[in-house]
Tab-separated table of C-alpha atoms and ligand atoms in Angstrom:
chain	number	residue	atom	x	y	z
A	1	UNK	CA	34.564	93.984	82.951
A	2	UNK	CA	36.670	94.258	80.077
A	3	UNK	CA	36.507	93.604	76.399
A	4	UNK	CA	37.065	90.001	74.783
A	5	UNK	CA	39.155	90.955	71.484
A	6	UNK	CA	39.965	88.515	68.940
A	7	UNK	CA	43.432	88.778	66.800
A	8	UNK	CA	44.690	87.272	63.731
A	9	UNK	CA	47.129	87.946	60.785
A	10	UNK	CA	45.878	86.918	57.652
A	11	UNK	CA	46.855	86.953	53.719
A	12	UNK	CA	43.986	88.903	51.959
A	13	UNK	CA	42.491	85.446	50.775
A	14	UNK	CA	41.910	84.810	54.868
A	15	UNK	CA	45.030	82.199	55.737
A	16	UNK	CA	46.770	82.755	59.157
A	17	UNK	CA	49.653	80.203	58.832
A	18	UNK	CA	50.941	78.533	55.460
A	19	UNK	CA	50.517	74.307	55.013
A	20	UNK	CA	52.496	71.753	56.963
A	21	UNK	CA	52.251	73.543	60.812
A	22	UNK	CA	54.379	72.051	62.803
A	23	UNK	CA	56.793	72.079	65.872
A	24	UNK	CA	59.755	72.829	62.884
A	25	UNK	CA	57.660	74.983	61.008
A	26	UNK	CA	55.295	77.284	63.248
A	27	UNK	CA	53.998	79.282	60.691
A	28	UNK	CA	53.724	76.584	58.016
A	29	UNK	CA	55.047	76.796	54.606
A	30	UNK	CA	55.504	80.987	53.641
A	31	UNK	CA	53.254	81.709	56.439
A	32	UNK	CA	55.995	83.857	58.212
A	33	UNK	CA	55.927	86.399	55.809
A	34	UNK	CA	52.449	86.872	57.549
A	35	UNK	CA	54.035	88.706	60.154
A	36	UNK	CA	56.752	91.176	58.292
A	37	UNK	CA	54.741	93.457	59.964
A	38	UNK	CA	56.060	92.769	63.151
A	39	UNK	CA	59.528	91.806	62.134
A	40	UNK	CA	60.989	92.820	58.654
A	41	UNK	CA	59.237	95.988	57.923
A	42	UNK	CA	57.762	96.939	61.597
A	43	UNK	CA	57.173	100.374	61.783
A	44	UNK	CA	56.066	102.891	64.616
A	45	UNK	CA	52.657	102.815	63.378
A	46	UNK	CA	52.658	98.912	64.177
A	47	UNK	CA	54.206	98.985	67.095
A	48	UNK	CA	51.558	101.240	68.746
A	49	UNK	CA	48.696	98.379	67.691
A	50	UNK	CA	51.120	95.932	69.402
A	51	UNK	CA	51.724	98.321	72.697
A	52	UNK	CA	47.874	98.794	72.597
A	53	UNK	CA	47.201	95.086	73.325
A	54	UNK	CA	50.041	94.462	75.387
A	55	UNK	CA	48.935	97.455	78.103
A	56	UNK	CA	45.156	96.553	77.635
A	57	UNK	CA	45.188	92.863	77.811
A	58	UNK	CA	44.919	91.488	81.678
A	59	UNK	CA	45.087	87.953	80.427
A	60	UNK	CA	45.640	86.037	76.899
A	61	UNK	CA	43.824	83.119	75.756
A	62	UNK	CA	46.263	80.796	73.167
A	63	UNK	CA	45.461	77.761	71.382
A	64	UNK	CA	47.036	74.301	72.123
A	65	UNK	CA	48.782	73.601	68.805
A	66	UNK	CA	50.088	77.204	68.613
A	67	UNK	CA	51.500	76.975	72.467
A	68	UNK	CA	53.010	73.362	71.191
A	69	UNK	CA	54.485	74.738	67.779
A	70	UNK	CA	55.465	78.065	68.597
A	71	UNK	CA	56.074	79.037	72.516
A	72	UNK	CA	56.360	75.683	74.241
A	73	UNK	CA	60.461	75.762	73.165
A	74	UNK	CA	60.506	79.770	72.517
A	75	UNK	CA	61.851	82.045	75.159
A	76	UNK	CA	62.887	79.479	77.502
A	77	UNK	CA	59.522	77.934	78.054
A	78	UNK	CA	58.708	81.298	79.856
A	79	UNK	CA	55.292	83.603	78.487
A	80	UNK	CA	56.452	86.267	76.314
A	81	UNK	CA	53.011	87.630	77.206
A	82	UNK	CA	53.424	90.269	79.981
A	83	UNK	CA	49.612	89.325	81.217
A	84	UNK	CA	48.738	85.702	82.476
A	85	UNK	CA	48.586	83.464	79.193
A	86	UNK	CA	46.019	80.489	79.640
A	87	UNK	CA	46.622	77.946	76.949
A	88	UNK	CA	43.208	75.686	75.891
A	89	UNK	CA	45.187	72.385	75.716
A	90	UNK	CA	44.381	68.767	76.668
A	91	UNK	CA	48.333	68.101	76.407
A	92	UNK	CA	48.624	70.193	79.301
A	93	UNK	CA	53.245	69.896	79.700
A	94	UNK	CA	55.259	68.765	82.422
A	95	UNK	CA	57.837	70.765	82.553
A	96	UNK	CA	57.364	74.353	84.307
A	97	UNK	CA	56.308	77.115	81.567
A	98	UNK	CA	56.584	80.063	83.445
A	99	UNK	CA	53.600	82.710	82.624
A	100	UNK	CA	51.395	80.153	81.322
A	101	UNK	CA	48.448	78.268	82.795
A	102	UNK	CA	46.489	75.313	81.248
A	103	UNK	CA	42.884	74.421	80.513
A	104	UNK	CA	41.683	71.416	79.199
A	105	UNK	CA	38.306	72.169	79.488
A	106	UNK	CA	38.134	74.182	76.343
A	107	UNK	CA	37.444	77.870	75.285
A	108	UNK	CA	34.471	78.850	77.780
A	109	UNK	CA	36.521	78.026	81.171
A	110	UNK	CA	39.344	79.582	79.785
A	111	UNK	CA	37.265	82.420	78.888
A	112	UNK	CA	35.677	82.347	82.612
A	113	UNK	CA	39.390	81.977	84.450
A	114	UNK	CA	40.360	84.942	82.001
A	115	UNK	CA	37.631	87.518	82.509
A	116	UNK	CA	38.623	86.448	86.676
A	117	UNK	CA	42.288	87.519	86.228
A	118	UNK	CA	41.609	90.323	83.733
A	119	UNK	CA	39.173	92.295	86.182
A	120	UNK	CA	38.706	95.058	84.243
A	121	UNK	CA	41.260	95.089	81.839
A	122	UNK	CA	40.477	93.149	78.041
A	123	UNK	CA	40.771	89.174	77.793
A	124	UNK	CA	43.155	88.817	74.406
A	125	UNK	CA	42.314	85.778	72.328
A	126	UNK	CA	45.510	85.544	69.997
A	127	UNK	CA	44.655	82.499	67.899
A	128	UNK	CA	45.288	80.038	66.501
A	129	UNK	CA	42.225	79.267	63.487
A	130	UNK	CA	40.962	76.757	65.687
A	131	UNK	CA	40.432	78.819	69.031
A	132	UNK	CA	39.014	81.953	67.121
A	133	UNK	CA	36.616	79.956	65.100
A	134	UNK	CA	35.167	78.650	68.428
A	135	UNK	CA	35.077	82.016	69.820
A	136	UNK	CA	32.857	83.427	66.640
A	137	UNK	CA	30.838	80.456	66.732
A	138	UNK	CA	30.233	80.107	70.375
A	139	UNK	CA	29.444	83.993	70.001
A	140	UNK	CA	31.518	85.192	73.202
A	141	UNK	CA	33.751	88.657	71.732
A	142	UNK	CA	33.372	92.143	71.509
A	143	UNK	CA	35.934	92.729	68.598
A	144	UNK	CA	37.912	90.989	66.281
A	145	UNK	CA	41.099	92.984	65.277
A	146	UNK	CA	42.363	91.846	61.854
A	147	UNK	CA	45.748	92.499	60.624
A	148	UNK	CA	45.816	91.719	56.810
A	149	UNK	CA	49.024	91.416	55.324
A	150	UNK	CA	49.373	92.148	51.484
A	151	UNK	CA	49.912	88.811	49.984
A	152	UNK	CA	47.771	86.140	48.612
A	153	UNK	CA	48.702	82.752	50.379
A	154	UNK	CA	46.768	80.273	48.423
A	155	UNK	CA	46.831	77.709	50.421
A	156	UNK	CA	47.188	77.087	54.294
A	157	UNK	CA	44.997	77.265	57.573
A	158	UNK	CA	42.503	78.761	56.946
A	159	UNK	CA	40.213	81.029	59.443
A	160	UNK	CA	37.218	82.018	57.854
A	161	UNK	CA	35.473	78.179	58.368
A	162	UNK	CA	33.574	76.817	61.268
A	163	UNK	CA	32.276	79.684	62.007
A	164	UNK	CA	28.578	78.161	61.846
A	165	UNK	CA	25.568	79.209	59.564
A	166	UNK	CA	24.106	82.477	60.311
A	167	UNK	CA	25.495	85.911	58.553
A	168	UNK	CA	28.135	87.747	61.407
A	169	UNK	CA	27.911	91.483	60.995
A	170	UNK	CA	30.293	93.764	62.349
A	171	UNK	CA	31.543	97.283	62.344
A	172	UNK	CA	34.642	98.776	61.408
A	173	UNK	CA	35.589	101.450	63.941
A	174	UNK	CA	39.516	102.119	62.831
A	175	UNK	CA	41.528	101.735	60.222
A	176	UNK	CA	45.428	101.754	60.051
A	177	UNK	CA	47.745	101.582	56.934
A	178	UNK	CA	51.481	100.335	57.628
A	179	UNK	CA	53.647	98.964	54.639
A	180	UNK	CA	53.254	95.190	56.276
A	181	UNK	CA	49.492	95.393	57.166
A	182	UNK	CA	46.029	96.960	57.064
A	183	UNK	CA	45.346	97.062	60.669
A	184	UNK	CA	41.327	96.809	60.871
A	185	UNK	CA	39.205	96.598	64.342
A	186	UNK	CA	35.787	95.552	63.854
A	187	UNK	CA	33.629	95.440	67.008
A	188	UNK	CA	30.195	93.412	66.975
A	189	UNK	CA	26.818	94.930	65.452
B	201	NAP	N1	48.415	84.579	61.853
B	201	NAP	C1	48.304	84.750	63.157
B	201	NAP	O1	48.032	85.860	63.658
B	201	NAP	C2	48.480	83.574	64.070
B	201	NAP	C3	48.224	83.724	65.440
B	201	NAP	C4	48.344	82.606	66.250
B	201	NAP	C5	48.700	81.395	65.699
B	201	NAP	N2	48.956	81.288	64.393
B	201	NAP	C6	49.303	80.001	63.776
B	201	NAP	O2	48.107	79.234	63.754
B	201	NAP	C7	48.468	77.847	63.762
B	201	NAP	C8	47.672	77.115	64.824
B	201	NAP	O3	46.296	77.311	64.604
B	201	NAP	P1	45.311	76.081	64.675
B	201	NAP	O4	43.995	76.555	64.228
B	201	NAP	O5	45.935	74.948	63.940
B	201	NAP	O6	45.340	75.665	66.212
B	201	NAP	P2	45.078	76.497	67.568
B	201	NAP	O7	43.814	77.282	67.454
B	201	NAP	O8	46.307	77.213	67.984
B	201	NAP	O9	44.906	75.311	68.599
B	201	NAP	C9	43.935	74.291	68.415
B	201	NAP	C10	44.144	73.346	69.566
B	201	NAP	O10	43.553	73.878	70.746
B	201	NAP	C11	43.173	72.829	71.588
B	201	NAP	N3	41.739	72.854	71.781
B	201	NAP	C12	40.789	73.369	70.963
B	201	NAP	N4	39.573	73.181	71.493
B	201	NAP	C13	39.762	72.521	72.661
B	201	NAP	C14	38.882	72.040	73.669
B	201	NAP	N5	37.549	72.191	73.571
B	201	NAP	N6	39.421	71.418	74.742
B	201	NAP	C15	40.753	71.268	74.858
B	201	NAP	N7	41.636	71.685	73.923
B	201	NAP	C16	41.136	72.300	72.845
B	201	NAP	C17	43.620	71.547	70.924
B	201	NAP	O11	44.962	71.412	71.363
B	201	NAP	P3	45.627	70.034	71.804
B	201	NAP	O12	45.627	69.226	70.551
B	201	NAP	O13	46.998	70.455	72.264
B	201	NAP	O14	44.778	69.461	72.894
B	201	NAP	C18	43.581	71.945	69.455
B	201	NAP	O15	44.414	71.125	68.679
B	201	NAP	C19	49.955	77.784	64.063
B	201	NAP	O16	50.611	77.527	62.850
B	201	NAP	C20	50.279	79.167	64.559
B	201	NAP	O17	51.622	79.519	64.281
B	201	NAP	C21	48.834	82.341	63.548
């Protein structure tokens, strides 16, 4: 069985997306700038992190509002994943959204239908806030991956709430510097 591993972008004061998500605005006020390090100033070093979850991942869990805002109307309602996405959603679409499956149940069927289409390849939990949180809280990961780009937000979602009472120690195993991001993996103590 493979690893679960948890991704997320954040500012260095912990937001993933700026205010005002939406269907218009994805990433929320300034959020995009979250992500220069996969678009504006992308650099080999980045690249491999991205390759390394691509090739590892045998299925990707997504969170309704970020399918909705951000890859419901993107690439022709196809996946842009190039493993089975399974979207926790109880707006499950219509329409045919190639690549993508839908579970209304919540995080631990999805996780269950994952780990069964993954075999022994990692189940990739790409956010949003909402869907990580769960995942901490409910206690069902192996690593959290945390891409922190250089800026402080201020305001927006935020991911570091939810996540229940007790202290959550982890480890950091690797460490990568790029100009957009510091690229830390943290698996669980
Ligand atoms: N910085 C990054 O790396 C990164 C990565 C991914 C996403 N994002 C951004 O994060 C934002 C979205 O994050 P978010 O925290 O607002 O939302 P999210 O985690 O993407 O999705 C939350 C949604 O998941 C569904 N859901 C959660 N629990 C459920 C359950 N038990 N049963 C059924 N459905 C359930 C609901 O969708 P329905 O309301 O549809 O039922 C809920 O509204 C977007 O702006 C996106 O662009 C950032």
């Amino acid at each position: 069985m493979g690893k679960v591993i948890l991704t997320m972008t954040i500012s260095i004061d912990g937001f993933v997306a700026g205010l005002n998500t939406s269907l218009s605005n994805p990433m929320g006020d300034g959020g995009l700038r979250l992500h220069d390090w996969i678009f504006a100033s992308r650099t080999e070093k980045d690249t491999q992190i991205l390759d390394q979850l691509y090739e590892s991942s045998g299925a990707v869990i997504v969170g309704g509002r970020t399918y909705h805002y951000a890859m419901e109307n993107a690439w022709g309602g196809a996946s842009p994943f190039t493993a089975p996405a399974l979207v926790v959603t109880k707006d499950v679409p219509k329409h045919d959204a190639t690549g993508f499956m839908f579970v209304p149940e919540g995080i631990k069927s999805a996780l269950l239908k994952a780990r069964a289409i993954a075999g022994k390849k990692n189940v990739w939990v790409m956010g949003g806030a909402n869907l990580i949180q769960q995942f901490i809280k409910e206690d069902v990961y192996d690593e959290i991956w945390i891409h922190i780009a250089p800026v402080i937000l201020q305001k927006g979602v935020p991911l570091f709430k939810n996540l229940g009472e007790e202290r959550i120690e982890l480890k950091a195993y690797e460490v990568l510097q790029t100009p957009g991001a510091t690229h830390i993996k943290y698996r669980r103590v």
